[in-house]
Coordinates of C-alpha atoms and ligand atoms in Angstrom, one line a residue:
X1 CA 115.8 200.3 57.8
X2 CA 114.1 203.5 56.1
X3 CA 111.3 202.4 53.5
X4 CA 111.2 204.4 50.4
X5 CA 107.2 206.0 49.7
X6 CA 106.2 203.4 47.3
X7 CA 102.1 203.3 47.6
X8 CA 99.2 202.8 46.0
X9 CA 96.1 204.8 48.3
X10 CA 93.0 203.7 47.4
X11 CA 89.0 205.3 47.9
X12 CA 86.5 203.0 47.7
X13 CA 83.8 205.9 47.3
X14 CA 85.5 206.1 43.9
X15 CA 84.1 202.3 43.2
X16 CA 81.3 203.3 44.6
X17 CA 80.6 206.3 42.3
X18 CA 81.7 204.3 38.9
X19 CA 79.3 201.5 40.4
X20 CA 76.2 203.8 40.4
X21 CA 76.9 204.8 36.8
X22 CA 77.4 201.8 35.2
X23 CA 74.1 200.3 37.6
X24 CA 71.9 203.2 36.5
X25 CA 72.6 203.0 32.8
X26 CA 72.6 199.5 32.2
X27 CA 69.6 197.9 33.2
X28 CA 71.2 194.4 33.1
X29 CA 70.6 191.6 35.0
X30 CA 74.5 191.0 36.0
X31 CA 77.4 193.3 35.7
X32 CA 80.4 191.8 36.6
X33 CA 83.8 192.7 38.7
X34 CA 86.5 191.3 36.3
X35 CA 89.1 190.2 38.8
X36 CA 92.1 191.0 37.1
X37 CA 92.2 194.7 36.9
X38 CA 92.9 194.8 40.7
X39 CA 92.5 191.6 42.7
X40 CA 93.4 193.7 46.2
X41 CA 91.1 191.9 49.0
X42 CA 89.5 194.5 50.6
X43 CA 88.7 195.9 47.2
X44 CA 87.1 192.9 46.2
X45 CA 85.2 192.2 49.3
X46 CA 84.0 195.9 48.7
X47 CA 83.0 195.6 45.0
X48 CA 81.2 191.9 46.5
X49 CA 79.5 194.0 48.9
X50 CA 78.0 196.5 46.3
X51 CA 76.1 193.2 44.8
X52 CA 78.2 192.7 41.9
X53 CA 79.3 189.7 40.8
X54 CA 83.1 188.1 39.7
X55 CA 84.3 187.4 36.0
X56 CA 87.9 185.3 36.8
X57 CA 90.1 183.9 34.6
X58 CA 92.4 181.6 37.0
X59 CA 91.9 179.3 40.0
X60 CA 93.9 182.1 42.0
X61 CA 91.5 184.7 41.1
X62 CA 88.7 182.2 42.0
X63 CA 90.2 181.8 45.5
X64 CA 90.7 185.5 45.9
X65 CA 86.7 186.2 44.7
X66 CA 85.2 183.4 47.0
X67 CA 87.3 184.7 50.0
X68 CA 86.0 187.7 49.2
X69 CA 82.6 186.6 49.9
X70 CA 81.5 186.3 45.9
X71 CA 79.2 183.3 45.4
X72 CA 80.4 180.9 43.3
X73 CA 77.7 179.7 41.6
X74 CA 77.5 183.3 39.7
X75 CA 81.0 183.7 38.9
X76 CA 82.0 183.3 35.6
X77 CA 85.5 181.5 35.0
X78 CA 86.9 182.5 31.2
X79 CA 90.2 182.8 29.5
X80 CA 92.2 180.3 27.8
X81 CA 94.2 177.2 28.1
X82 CA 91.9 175.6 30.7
X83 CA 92.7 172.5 31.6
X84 CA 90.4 169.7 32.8
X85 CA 91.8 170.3 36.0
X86 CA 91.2 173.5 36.5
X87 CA 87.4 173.1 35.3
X88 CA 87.3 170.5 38.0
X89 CA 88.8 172.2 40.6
X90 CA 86.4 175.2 39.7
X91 CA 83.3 173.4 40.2
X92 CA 84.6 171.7 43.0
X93 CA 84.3 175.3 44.2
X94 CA 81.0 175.4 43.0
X95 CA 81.2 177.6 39.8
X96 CA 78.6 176.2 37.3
X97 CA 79.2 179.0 34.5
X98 CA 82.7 178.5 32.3
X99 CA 83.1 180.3 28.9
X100 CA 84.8 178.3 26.8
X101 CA 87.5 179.7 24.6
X102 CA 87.6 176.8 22.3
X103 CA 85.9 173.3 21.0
X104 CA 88.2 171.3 23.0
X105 CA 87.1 173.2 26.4
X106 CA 83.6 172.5 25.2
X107 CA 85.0 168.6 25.3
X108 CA 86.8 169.1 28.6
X109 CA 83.4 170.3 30.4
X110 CA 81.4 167.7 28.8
X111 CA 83.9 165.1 30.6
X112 CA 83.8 167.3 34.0
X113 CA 80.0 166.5 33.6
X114 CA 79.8 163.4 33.3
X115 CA 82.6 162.6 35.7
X116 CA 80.9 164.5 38.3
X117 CA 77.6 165.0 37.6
X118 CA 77.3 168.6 37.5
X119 CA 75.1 170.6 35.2
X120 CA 77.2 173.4 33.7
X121 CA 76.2 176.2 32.1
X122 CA 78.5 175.9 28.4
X123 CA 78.8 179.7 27.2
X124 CA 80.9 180.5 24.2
X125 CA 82.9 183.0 24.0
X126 CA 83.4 183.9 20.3
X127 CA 85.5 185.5 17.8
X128 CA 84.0 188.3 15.9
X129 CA 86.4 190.4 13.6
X130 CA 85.1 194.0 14.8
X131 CA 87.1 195.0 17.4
X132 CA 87.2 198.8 18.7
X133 CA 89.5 198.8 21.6
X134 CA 92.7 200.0 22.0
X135 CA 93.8 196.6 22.7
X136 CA 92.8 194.2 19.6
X137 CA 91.3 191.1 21.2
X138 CA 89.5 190.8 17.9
X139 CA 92.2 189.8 14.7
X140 CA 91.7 186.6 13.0
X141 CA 94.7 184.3 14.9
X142 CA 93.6 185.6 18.5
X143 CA 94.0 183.1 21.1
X144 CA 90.8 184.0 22.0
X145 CA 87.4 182.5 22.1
X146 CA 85.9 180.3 18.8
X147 CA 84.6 180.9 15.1
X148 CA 80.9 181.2 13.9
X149 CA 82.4 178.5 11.6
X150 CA 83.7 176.3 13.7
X151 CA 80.4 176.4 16.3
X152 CA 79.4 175.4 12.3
X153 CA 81.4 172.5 12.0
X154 CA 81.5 171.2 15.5
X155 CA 78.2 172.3 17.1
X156 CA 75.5 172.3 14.5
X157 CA 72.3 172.2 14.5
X158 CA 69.8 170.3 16.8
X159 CA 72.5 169.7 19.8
X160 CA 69.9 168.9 22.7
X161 CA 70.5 172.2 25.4
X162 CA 74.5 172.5 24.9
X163 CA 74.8 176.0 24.3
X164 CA 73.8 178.1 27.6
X165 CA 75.1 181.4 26.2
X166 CA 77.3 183.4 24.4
X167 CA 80.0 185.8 25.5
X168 CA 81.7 188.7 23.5
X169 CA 84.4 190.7 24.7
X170 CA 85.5 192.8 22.2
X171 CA 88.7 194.3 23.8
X172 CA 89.7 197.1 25.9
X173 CA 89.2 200.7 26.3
X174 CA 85.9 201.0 24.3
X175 CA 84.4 204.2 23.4
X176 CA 81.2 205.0 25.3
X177 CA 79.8 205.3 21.2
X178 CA 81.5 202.0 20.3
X179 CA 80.6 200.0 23.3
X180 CA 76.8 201.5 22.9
X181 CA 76.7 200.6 19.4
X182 CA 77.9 197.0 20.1
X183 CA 75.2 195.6 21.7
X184 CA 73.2 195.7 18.8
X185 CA 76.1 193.4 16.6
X186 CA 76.1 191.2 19.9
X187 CA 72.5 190.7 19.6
X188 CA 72.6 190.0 15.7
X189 CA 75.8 187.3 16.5
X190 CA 72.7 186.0 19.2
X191 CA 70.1 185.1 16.6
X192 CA 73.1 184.0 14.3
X193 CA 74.2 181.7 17.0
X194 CA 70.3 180.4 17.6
X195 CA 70.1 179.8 14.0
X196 CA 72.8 177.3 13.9
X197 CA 72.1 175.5 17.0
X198 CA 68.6 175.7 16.9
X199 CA 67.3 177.1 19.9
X200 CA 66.9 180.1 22.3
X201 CA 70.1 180.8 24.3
X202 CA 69.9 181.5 27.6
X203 CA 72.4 183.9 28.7
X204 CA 74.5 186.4 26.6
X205 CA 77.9 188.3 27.7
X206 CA 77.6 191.6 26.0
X207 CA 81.5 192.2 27.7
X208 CA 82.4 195.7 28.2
X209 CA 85.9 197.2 28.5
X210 CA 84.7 200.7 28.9
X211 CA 88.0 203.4 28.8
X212 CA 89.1 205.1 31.5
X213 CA 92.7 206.4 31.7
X214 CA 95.8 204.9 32.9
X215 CA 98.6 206.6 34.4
X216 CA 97.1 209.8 33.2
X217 CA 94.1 212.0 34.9
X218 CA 91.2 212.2 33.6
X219 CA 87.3 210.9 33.9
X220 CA 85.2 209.9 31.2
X221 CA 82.1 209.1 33.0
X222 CA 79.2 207.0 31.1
X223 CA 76.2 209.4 30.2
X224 CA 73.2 208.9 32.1
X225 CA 71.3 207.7 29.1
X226 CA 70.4 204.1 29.7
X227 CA 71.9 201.8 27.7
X228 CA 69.6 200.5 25.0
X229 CA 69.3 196.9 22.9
X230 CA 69.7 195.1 26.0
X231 CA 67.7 191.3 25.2
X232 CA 65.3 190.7 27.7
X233 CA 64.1 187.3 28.4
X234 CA 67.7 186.1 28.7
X235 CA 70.2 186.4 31.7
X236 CA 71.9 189.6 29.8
X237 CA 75.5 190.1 31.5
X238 CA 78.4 193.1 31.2
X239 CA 81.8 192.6 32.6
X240 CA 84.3 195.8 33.5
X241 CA 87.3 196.6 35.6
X242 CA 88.9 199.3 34.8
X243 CA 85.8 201.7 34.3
X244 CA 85.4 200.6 38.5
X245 CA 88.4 200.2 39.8
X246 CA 90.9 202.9 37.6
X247 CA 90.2 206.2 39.3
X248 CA 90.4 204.6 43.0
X249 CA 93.6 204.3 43.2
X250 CA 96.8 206.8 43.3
X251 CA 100.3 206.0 43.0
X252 CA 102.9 208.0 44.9
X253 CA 106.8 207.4 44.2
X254 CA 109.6 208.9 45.8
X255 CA 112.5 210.7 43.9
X256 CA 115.5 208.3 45.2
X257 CA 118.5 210.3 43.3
X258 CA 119.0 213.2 40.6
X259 CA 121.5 213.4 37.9
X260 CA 121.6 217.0 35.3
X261 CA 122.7 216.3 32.4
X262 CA 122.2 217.6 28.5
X263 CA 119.7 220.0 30.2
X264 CA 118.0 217.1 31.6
X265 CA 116.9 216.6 35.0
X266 CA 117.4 212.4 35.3
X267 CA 115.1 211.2 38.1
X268 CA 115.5 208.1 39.4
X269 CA 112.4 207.2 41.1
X270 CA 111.3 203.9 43.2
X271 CA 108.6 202.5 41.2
X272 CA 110.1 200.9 38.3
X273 CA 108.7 198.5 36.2
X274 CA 108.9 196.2 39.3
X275 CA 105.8 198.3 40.7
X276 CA 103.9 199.3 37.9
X277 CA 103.8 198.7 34.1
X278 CA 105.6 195.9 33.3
X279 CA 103.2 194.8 31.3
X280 CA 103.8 197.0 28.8
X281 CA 107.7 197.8 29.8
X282 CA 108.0 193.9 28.1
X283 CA 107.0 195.4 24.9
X284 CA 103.8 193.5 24.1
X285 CA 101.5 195.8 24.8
X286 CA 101.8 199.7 23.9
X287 CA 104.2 201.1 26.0
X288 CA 103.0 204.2 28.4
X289 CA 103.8 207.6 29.2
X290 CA 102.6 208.0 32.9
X291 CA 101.6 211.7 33.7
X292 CA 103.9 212.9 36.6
X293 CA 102.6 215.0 39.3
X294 CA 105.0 217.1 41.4
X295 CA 104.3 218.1 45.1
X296 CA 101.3 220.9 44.8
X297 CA 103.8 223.7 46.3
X298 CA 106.1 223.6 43.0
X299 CA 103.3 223.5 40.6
X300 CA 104.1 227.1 39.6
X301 CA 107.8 226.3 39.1
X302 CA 109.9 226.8 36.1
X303 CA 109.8 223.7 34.1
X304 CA 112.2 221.4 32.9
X305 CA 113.0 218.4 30.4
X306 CA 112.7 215.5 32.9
X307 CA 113.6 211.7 32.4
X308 CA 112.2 209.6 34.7
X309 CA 113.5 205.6 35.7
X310 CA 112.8 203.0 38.0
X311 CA 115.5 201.8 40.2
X312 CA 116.0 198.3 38.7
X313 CA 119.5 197.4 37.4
X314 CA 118.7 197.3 33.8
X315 CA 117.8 199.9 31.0
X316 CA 114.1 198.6 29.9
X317 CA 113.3 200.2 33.5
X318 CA 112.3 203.7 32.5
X319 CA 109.1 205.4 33.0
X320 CA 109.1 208.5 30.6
X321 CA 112.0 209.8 29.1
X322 CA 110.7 212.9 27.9
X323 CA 108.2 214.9 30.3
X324 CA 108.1 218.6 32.0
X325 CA 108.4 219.0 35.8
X326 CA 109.9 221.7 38.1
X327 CA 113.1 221.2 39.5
X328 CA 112.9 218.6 42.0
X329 CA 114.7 216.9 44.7
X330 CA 115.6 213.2 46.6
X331 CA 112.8 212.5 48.9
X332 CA 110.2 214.9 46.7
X333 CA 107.2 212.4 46.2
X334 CA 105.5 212.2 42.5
X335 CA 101.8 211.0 42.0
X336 CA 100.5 209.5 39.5
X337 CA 96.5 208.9 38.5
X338 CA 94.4 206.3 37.8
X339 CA 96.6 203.8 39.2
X340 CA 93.4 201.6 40.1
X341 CA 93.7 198.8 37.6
X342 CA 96.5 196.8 35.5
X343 CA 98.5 198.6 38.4
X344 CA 99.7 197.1 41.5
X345 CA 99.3 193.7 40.1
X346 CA 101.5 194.5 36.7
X347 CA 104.7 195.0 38.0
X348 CA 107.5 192.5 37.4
X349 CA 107.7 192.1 41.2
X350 CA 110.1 189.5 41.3
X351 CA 112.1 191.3 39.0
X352 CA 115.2 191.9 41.0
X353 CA 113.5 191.2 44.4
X354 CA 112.6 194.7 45.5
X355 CA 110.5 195.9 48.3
X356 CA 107.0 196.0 46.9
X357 CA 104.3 198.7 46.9
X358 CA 102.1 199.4 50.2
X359 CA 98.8 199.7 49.5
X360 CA 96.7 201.3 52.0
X361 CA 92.8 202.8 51.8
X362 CA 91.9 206.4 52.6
X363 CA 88.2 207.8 53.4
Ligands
LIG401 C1 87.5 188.7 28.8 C2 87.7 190.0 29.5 N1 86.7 190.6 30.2 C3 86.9 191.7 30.9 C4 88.1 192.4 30.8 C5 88.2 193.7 31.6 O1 88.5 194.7 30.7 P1 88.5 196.2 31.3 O2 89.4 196.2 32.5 O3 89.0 197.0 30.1 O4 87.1 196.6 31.6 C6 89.2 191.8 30.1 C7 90.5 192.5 30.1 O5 91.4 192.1 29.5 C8 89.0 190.6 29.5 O6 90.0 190.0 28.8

C-alpha cells in the first residue's frame, strides 16, 4: 500500500533557541513546558532535558511528562473538572502542586490530604477580568479558575497556611507589551490576595501564553530585555508552549487530486481536519487560514485562486478556500509553518479513521 506524505518534521534546536530566550529574559525560578501544545515524547523528554519543568492538565499528560523523565514533585497539574480521583491518582504519582480551578477542588484536596496524608501545595488559579489574548480565558462566566470574591467568601482571612500560591493565566497569544505589562497586575492581585488571607504567599504563577504564529511563518522572538517586576522571595513561575514548541515543527501535505473550476484550482490535499485544526474546524475557536507553501521550484510561477480541502467525506473539512498558489499537481507536496503546537495533537483523528500523520525529527 503507498502512504500519502502526511508529516510533521520536527528540530529540536528550534526548542532549544526559544528556550534560551525565554531563560535569558526571565530570571524566574521555574518556567514551565505546558504539555498540551505538543505532548510528542521525544519532544518532551527533550524540553525535560533542557531543565524545564511540566504544567499538565490531565492524568494522560501526567503519564506522558513522568515518562518523559519530568519530576513529579515540580509538576504542576491545572485545569478544570478535577475529580477526587484524579487528585489522588496525581499524588499517587507524586505531584504535590494542583491549581485549583474552583472552591470545591480546594475541598477535594483538603480530603486527598487528609485521606493520605500528603502535604499539598493549594495554588489558586484566579479569575481576573483583563484578559489580552487572542483567546479570551478572561470573561466573567469562564470555566476557569475562582473570584477575588469568592476566595472572599469562602477563604477569608486568618486560614492557618492554606493558600500556597496563586496562578494567573491570562489567555493566549499575548503581546510581548501585554505579557510585560502583566506582571505588574499579577503582583498587585498578590498583595490583594495576602490581604484577604492574611499572610505571605508562597509561590505565584505569572502564566504566559506568549504569541507565536500558527499555520503561518513568522518569528516574533522576546527582546533580550529581561523581564522586570518579577517578586523575589517567592517561588515565581511562567508557563509557555507554543512560544517553545511552534516554530519546531513543519507540516508537509500531499496534493491527492485537482479539480478547475470557476477559475479555481480545487486542491484536495491529505491533511484535513483529521490532521490538523480541528480544533478550530468545530467552530469554537476562530477558524484559520494556514499559509500554503508550494514546492521552492514553482515559487516564481503564475498564480492562481486556490481552494484547498482535506480528504474527509464531509464539507466542514476545508483548509482555505481562498489563497494564491502556482499551478500545481497530484503528488506536489505543500508545507506549512509553525506546525509545532495545537498541531499534531488537534486533529479529529478518529474522525473517519484515516491514516494519521508521521512525525519524524531532523538535525
Ligand atoms: C493554563 C494554561 N497554561 C498555559 C497554556 C499554554 O499557552 P500557550 O501555548 O499559548 O503558551 C494554556 C493554553 O491554553 C493554558 O490554558
Amino acid at each position: 500500500m503507498r502512504h500519502s506524505t502526511t508529516k510533521f518534521i520536527y528540530q529540536l534546536s528550534e526548542i532549544k533557541a526559544r528556550y534560551d530566550e525565554l531563560t535569558s529574559s526571565i530570571p524566574a525560578r521555574r518556567i514551565y513546558y505546558s504539555v498540551k501544545s505538543n505532548p510528542n515524547p521525544k519532544i518532551l523528554t527533550f524540553i525535560s532535558q533542557l531543565g524545564l519543568e511540566a504544567e499538565v492538565s490531565s492524568l494522560g499528560e501526567l503519564n506522558a511528562a513522568i515518562n518523559a523523565g519530568f519530576d513529579a514533585a515540580k509538576i504542576v497539574y491545572g485545569g478544570p473538572g478535577k475529580t477526587i480521583g484524579d487528585i489522588y491518582s496525581a499524588t499517587e504519582k507524586g505531584v504535590i502542586y494542583f491549581s485549583l480551578e474552583s472552591i470545591s477542588e480546594l475541598e477535594k484536596i483538603c480530603f486527598v490530604e487528609k485521606s493520605t496524608g500528603k502535604k499539598l501545595n493549594r495554588i489558586l488559579r484566579l479569575l481576573v477580568l483583563d484578559n489580552h489574548g487572542r483567546l479570551n480565558m478572561m470573561m466573567p462566566d469562564s470555566k476557569f479558575g475562582i473570584t477575588l470574591d469568592e476566595v472572599r467568601e469562602h477563604i477569608g482571612n486568618g486560614d492557618g497556611d492554606g493558600v500556597y500560591g496563586i496562578h494567573i493565566y491570562r489567555g493566549t497569544q499575548i503581546k510581548e507589551a501585554e505579557f510585560r505589562a502583566s506582571i505588574i497586575k499579577t503582583n498587585e492581585v498578590v498583595s490583594e490576595i495576602e490581604s484577604i488571607i492574611g499572610y505571605k504567599l508562597k509561590y505565584v504563577n505569572y502564566g504566559g501564553g506568549l504569541e507565536w504564529p500558527f499555520m503561518h511563518s513568522g518569528k516574533p522572538i522576546l527582546t533580550l530585555d529581561k523581564v522586570e517586576g518579577i517578586l523575589s522571595g517567592i517561588e515565581s513561575c511562567f508557563e509557555f508552549g507554543r512560544y517553545l514548541v511552534a516554530s519546531c515543527g513543519i507540516l508537509e501535505t500531499e496534493i491527492l487530486d485537482i479539480k478547475k473550476r470557476n477559475n479555481y484550482q480545487i486542491l484536495i490535499v491529505s491533511a484535513g481536519i483529521n490532521i490538523i485544526n480541528g480544533i478550530s474546524a468545530s467552530g469554537r475557536l476562530i477558524r484559520q487560514q494556514p499559509e500554503f507553501h508550494p514546492p521552492n521550484n514553482k515559487s516564481d510561477e503564475i498564480m492562481l485562486p486556490t481552494a484547498i480541502y482535506g480528504p474527509l467525506c464531509t464539507p466542514v473539512d476545508y483548509l482555505t478556500l481562498n489563497t494564491l498558489l502556482p499551478q500545481l499537481y497530484p503528488g506536489d507536496v505543500l508545507r506549512i509553518y509553525n506546525c509545532g503546537a495545537y498541531a499534531a495533537n488537534t486533529g479529529l483523528s478518529n474522525f473517519l479513521i484515516r491514516e494519521p500523520a508521521q512525525e519524524v525529527f531532523i538535525e
